[in-house]
């Protein structure tokens, strides 16, 4: 029984020491973890505020871009001048209503077409002199990255000649033009 009482006493002392340590350490540990969590919450709130600010800035930029695009589209589409763009290989990317009205093609027939195919070609020759000169001008435009003005005889949908003044503008967009 003495051994049992000593063992019981020892267990009680261990429990008291454990409880004391727990009561001393637990609040400090909890306080430390709480402060850490509060700091993370505070930082999260700051990041959330910044993110919301950036989202609002992006929304404003998007609205401005959409407005600018709508103005540009209206300006190009309502122009009485022929306006079209082609890629660095010479394939038509965009065409305004004036080009369709003057030449009689449908817009879908023009998009993706090689720009030289718009040149008048009475004999349906692949290498007409006008096409060779236009190709040289096109290569010069790419090389010099500038603008050029000249007269060109376009071919309408019915292959009728239509002489027009042309001004090419080099427009660099990203890695291409």
PDB file of C-alpha atoms in Angstrom:
ATOM      1  CA  UNK A   1       0.000   0.000   0.000  1.00  0.00           C
ATOM      2  CA  UNK A   2       2.914   2.317   0.614  1.00  0.00           C
ATOM      3  CA  UNK A   3       4.044   1.743  -2.936  1.00  0.00           C
ATOM      4  CA  UNK A   4       0.520   2.325  -4.156  1.00  0.00           C
ATOM      5  CA  UNK A   5       0.215   5.551  -2.117  1.00  0.00           C
ATOM      6  CA  UNK A   6       3.617   6.728  -3.365  1.00  0.00           C
ATOM      7  CA  UNK A   7       2.592   5.971  -6.911  1.00  0.00           C
ATOM      8  CA  UNK A   8      -0.726   7.761  -6.445  1.00  0.00           C
ATOM      9  CA  UNK A   9       1.065  10.747  -4.915  1.00  0.00           C
ATOM     10  CA  UNK A  10       3.545  10.787  -7.790  1.00  0.00           C
ATOM     11  CA  UNK A  11       0.695  10.687 -10.355  1.00  0.00           C
ATOM     12  CA  UNK A  12      -1.115  13.524  -8.580  1.00  0.00           C
ATOM     13  CA  UNK A  13       2.068  15.634  -8.574  1.00  0.00           C
ATOM     14  CA  UNK A  14       2.507  14.905 -12.305  1.00  0.00           C
ATOM     15  CA  UNK A  15      -1.087  15.935 -13.006  1.00  0.00           C
ATOM     16  CA  UNK A  16      -0.662  19.135 -10.958  1.00  0.00           C
ATOM     17  CA  UNK A  17       2.583  19.995 -12.749  1.00  0.00           C
ATOM     18  CA  UNK A  18       0.979  19.255 -16.136  1.00  0.00           C
ATOM     19  CA  UNK A  19      -2.078  21.362 -15.326  1.00  0.00           C
ATOM     20  CA  UNK A  20       0.091  24.194 -14.028  1.00  0.00           C
ATOM     21  CA  UNK A  21       2.259  24.126 -17.131  1.00  0.00           C
ATOM     22  CA  UNK A  22      -0.807  23.925 -19.326  1.00  0.00           C
ATOM     23  CA  UNK A  23      -2.417  26.877 -17.543  1.00  0.00           C
ATOM     24  CA  UNK A  24       0.803  28.875 -17.843  1.00  0.00           C
ATOM     25  CA  UNK A  25       1.791  27.914 -21.421  1.00  0.00           C
ATOM     26  CA  UNK A  26      -1.617  27.550 -23.111  1.00  0.00           C
ATOM     27  CA  UNK A  27      -2.661  31.223 -22.816  1.00  0.00           C
ATOM     28  CA  UNK A  28       0.728  32.413 -24.101  1.00  0.00           C
ATOM     29  CA  UNK A  29       0.603  29.915 -26.970  1.00  0.00           C
ATOM     30  CA  UNK A  30      -3.018  30.816 -27.766  1.00  0.00           C
ATOM     31  CA  UNK A  31      -2.214  34.529 -27.616  1.00  0.00           C
ATOM     32  CA  UNK A  32       0.779  34.021 -29.916  1.00  0.00           C
ATOM     33  CA  UNK A  33      -1.288  32.014 -32.420  1.00  0.00           C
ATOM     34  CA  UNK A  34      -4.146  34.512 -32.216  1.00  0.00           C
ATOM     35  CA  UNK A  35      -1.772  37.391 -32.943  1.00  0.00           C
ATOM     36  CA  UNK A  36      -0.341  35.449 -35.853  1.00  0.00           C
ATOM     37  CA  UNK A  37      -3.828  34.765 -37.231  1.00  0.00           C
ATOM     38  CA  UNK A  38      -4.854  38.394 -36.701  1.00  0.00           C
ATOM     39  CA  UNK A  39      -1.778  39.526 -38.610  1.00  0.00           C
ATOM     40  CA  UNK A  40      -2.588  37.111 -41.462  1.00  0.00           C
ATOM     41  CA  UNK A  41      -6.196  38.358 -41.525  1.00  0.00           C
ATOM     42  CA  UNK A  42      -4.993  41.956 -41.598  1.00  0.00           C
ATOM     43  CA  UNK A  43      -2.599  41.214 -44.456  1.00  0.00           C
ATOM     44  CA  UNK A  44      -5.367  39.325 -46.275  1.00  0.00           C
ATOM     45  CA  UNK A  45      -7.670  42.314 -45.918  1.00  0.00           C
ATOM     46  CA  UNK A  46      -4.976  44.620 -47.315  1.00  0.00           C
ATOM     47  CA  UNK A  47      -4.420  42.282 -50.264  1.00  0.00           C
ATOM     48  CA  UNK A  48      -8.168  41.987 -50.803  1.00  0.00           C
ATOM     49  CA  UNK A  49      -8.495  45.791 -50.790  1.00  0.00           C
ATOM     50  CA  UNK A  50      -5.658  46.103 -53.329  1.00  0.00           C
ATOM     51  CA  UNK A  51      -7.183  43.352 -55.463  1.00  0.00           C
ATOM     52  CA  UNK A  52     -10.583  45.070 -55.449  1.00  0.00           C
ATOM     53  CA  UNK A  53      -8.878  48.342 -56.370  1.00  0.00           C
ATOM     54  CA  UNK A  54      -7.101  46.640 -59.309  1.00  0.00           C
ATOM     55  CA  UNK A  55     -10.357  44.980 -60.415  1.00  0.00           C
ATOM     56  CA  UNK A  56     -12.069  48.385 -60.476  1.00  0.00           C
ATOM     57  CA  UNK A  57      -9.159  49.857 -62.452  1.00  0.00           C
ATOM     58  CA  UNK A  58      -9.413  46.968 -64.927  1.00  0.00           C
ATOM     59  CA  UNK A  59     -13.168  47.501 -65.285  1.00  0.00           C
ATOM     60  CA  UNK A  60     -12.592  51.191 -66.040  1.00  0.00           C
ATOM     61  CA  UNK A  61      -9.835  50.321 -68.519  1.00  0.00           C
ATOM     62  CA  UNK A  62     -12.089  47.743 -70.165  1.00  0.00           C
ATOM     63  CA  UNK A  63     -14.905  50.286 -70.529  1.00  0.00           C
ATOM     64  CA  UNK A  64     -12.483  52.815 -71.999  1.00  0.00           C
ATOM     65  CA  UNK A  65     -11.133  50.176 -74.395  1.00  0.00           C
ATOM     66  CA  UNK A  66     -14.627  49.135 -75.465  1.00  0.00           C
ATOM     67  CA  UNK A  67     -15.566  52.777 -76.007  1.00  0.00           C
ATOM     68  CA  UNK A  68     -12.393  53.383 -78.010  1.00  0.00           C
ATOM     69  CA  UNK A  69     -12.991  50.259 -80.097  1.00  0.00           C
ATOM     70  CA  UNK A  70     -16.593  51.295 -80.775  1.00  0.00           C
ATOM     71  CA  UNK A  71     -15.455  54.780 -81.871  1.00  0.00           C
ATOM     72  CA  UNK A  72     -12.721  53.278 -84.068  1.00  0.00           C
ATOM     73  CA  UNK A  73     -15.125  50.774 -85.605  1.00  0.00           C
ATOM     74  CA  UNK A  74     -17.691  53.492 -86.305  1.00  0.00           C
ATOM     75  CA  UNK A  75     -15.036  55.774 -87.783  1.00  0.00           C
ATOM     76  CA  UNK A  76     -13.684  53.040 -90.062  1.00  0.00           C
ATOM     77  CA  UNK A  77     -17.046  51.568 -91.043  1.00  0.00           C
ATOM     78  CA  UNK A  78     -18.709  54.924 -91.759  1.00  0.00           C
ATOM     79  CA  UNK A  79     -15.770  56.271 -93.773  1.00  0.00           C
ATOM     80  CA  UNK A  80     -16.363  56.888 -97.474  1.00  0.00           C
ATOM     81  CA  UNK A  81     -12.700  55.987 -97.998  1.00  0.00           C
ATOM     82  CA  UNK A  82     -11.720  52.380 -98.504  1.00  0.00           C
ATOM     83  CA  UNK A  83      -9.982  51.090 -95.404  1.00  0.00           C
ATOM     84  CA  UNK A  84      -8.664  47.583 -95.068  1.00  0.00           C
ATOM     85  CA  UNK A  85      -5.814  45.885 -93.266  1.00  0.00           C
ATOM     86  CA  UNK A  86      -3.669  42.938 -94.164  1.00  0.00           C
ATOM     87  CA  UNK A  87      -1.082  40.899 -92.315  1.00  0.00           C
ATOM     88  CA  UNK A  88       2.651  40.724 -92.972  1.00  0.00           C
ATOM     89  CA  UNK A  89       2.017  38.058 -95.624  1.00  0.00           C
ATOM     90  CA  UNK A  90      -0.463  40.234 -97.497  1.00  0.00           C
ATOM     91  CA  UNK A  91      -3.701  38.484 -96.512  1.00  0.00           C
ATOM     92  CA  UNK A  92      -6.670  40.757 -95.795  1.00  0.00           C
ATOM     93  CA  UNK A  93      -7.674  40.869 -92.120  1.00  0.00           C
ATOM     94  CA  UNK A  94     -10.347  43.589 -92.110  1.00  0.00           C
ATOM     95  CA  UNK A  95     -12.314  45.528 -94.698  1.00  0.00           C
ATOM     96  CA  UNK A  96     -14.750  48.389 -94.254  1.00  0.00           C
ATOM     97  CA  UNK A  97     -18.101  48.946 -95.960  1.00  0.00           C
ATOM     98  CA  UNK A  98     -16.620  51.335 -98.555  1.00  0.00           C
ATOM     99  CA  UNK A  99     -14.409  48.560 -99.960  1.00  0.00           C
ATOM    100  CA  UNK A 100     -17.430  46.283-100.246  1.00  0.00           C
ATOM    101  CA  UNK A 101     -19.497  49.079-101.863  1.00  0.00           C
ATOM    102  CA  UNK A 102     -16.793  50.083-104.367  1.00  0.00           C
ATOM    103  CA  UNK A 103     -15.705  46.616-105.435  1.00  0.00           C
ATOM    104  CA  UNK A 104     -18.964  44.710-104.997  1.00  0.00           C
ATOM    105  CA  UNK A 105     -17.513  41.809-103.009  1.00  0.00           C
ATOM    106  CA  UNK A 106     -19.037  40.428 -99.832  1.00  0.00           C
ATOM    107  CA  UNK A 107     -16.972  40.996 -96.717  1.00  0.00           C
ATOM    108  CA  UNK A 108     -16.518  37.235 -96.191  1.00  0.00           C
ATOM    109  CA  UNK A 109     -15.167  36.932 -99.752  1.00  0.00           C
ATOM    110  CA  UNK A 110     -12.461  39.514 -98.968  1.00  0.00           C
ATOM    111  CA  UNK A 111     -11.262  38.374 -95.527  1.00  0.00           C
ATOM    112  CA  UNK A 112      -8.310  36.007 -95.963  1.00  0.00           C
ATOM    113  CA  UNK A 113      -7.865  36.948 -99.621  1.00  0.00           C
ATOM    114  CA  UNK A 114      -4.390  37.938-100.826  1.00  0.00           C
ATOM    115  CA  UNK A 115      -4.312  41.731-101.311  1.00  0.00           C
ATOM    116  CA  UNK A 116      -2.867  41.375-104.816  1.00  0.00           C
ATOM    117  CA  UNK A 117      -6.059  39.592-105.838  1.00  0.00           C
ATOM    118  CA  UNK A 118      -7.799  42.990-105.583  1.00  0.00           C
ATOM    119  CA  UNK A 119      -5.675  44.375-108.436  1.00  0.00           C
ATOM    120  CA  UNK A 120      -7.360  44.616-111.815  1.00  0.00           C
ATOM    121  CA  UNK A 121      -6.233  41.869-114.133  1.00  0.00           C
ATOM    122  CA  UNK A 122      -7.997  41.944-117.504  1.00  0.00           C
ATOM    123  CA  UNK A 123      -6.066  39.007-118.951  1.00  0.00           C
ATOM    124  CA  UNK A 124      -6.247  37.011-115.691  1.00  0.00           C
ATOM    125  CA  UNK A 125      -2.460  36.742-115.712  1.00  0.00           C
ATOM    126  CA  UNK A 126      -0.808  35.517-112.538  1.00  0.00           C
ATOM    127  CA  UNK A 127       2.195  37.831-112.950  1.00  0.00           C
ATOM    128  CA  UNK A 128       0.791  41.040-114.419  1.00  0.00           C
ATOM    129  CA  UNK A 129       3.028  44.101-114.385  1.00  0.00           C
ATOM    130  CA  UNK A 130       0.738  45.869-111.892  1.00  0.00           C
ATOM    131  CA  UNK A 131       0.886  42.899-109.527  1.00  0.00           C
ATOM    132  CA  UNK A 132       4.682  42.837-109.728  1.00  0.00           C
ATOM    133  CA  UNK A 133       4.865  46.575-108.955  1.00  0.00           C
ATOM    134  CA  UNK A 134       2.424  46.206-106.055  1.00  0.00           C
ATOM    135  CA  UNK A 135       4.425  43.305-104.648  1.00  0.00           C
ATOM    136  CA  UNK A 136       7.584  45.421-104.817  1.00  0.00           C
ATOM    137  CA  UNK A 137       5.766  48.243-103.000  1.00  0.00           C
ATOM    138  CA  UNK A 138       4.552  45.765-100.398  1.00  0.00           C
ATOM    139  CA  UNK A 139       8.068  44.439 -99.790  1.00  0.00           C
ATOM    140  CA  UNK A 140       9.364  48.023 -99.604  1.00  0.00           C
ATOM    141  CA  UNK A 141       6.642  48.875 -97.051  1.00  0.00           C
ATOM    142  CA  UNK A 142       7.697  45.947 -94.856  1.00  0.00           C
ATOM    143  CA  UNK A 143      11.388  46.779 -95.212  1.00  0.00           C
ATOM    144  CA  UNK A 144      11.126  50.537 -94.583  1.00  0.00           C
ATOM    145  CA  UNK A 145       8.255  50.336 -92.072  1.00  0.00           C
ATOM    146  CA  UNK A 146       6.820  53.577 -93.365  1.00  0.00           C
ATOM    147  CA  UNK A 147       3.937  54.719 -95.556  1.00  0.00           C
ATOM    148  CA  UNK A 148       3.493  54.918 -99.304  1.00  0.00           C
ATOM    149  CA  UNK A 149       1.016  56.591-101.674  1.00  0.00           C
ATOM    150  CA  UNK A 150       0.313  55.491-105.235  1.00  0.00           C
ATOM    151  CA  UNK A 151      -2.462  54.845-107.731  1.00  0.00           C
ATOM    152  CA  UNK A 152      -3.829  51.350-108.119  1.00  0.00           C
ATOM    153  CA  UNK A 153      -6.336  49.854-110.480  1.00  0.00           C
ATOM    154  CA  UNK A 154      -8.640  47.630-108.470  1.00  0.00           C
ATOM    155  CA  UNK A 155     -10.732  44.922-110.043  1.00  0.00           C
ATOM    156  CA  UNK A 156     -14.413  44.885-109.109  1.00  0.00           C
ATOM    157  CA  UNK A 157     -16.357  41.686-108.557  1.00  0.00           C
ATOM    158  CA  UNK A 158     -17.309  41.852-112.255  1.00  0.00           C
ATOM    159  CA  UNK A 159     -13.597  42.340-113.111  1.00  0.00           C
ATOM    160  CA  UNK A 160     -14.093  45.949-114.159  1.00  0.00           C
ATOM    161  CA  UNK A 161     -11.188  48.359-113.596  1.00  0.00           C
ATOM    162  CA  UNK A 162     -11.498  50.982-110.836  1.00  0.00           C
ATOM    163  CA  UNK A 163      -8.597  53.432-110.542  1.00  0.00           C
ATOM    164  CA  UNK A 164      -8.094  54.704-106.980  1.00  0.00           C
ATOM    165  CA  UNK A 165      -5.448  56.510-105.011  1.00  0.00           C
ATOM    166  CA  UNK A 166      -3.957  54.294-102.322  1.00  0.00           C
ATOM    167  CA  UNK A 167      -2.112  55.169 -99.134  1.00  0.00           C
ATOM    168  CA  UNK A 168      -0.504  52.359 -97.198  1.00  0.00           C
ATOM    169  CA  UNK A 169       0.404  52.915 -93.574  1.00  0.00           C
ATOM    170  CA  UNK A 170       2.748  50.611 -91.724  1.00  0.00           C
ATOM    171  CA  UNK A 171       1.215  49.857 -88.307  1.00  0.00           C
ATOM    172  CA  UNK A 172       3.293  47.802 -85.895  1.00  0.00           C
ATOM    173  CA  UNK A 173       1.114  45.813 -83.490  1.00  0.00           C
ATOM    174  CA  UNK A 174       3.001  43.610 -81.062  1.00  0.00           C
ATOM    175  CA  UNK A 175       5.527  41.472 -82.912  1.00  0.00           C
ATOM    176  CA  UNK A 176       3.829  41.841 -86.285  1.00  0.00           C
ATOM    177  CA  UNK A 177       2.418  44.644 -88.410  1.00  0.00           C
TER     178      UNK A 177
END
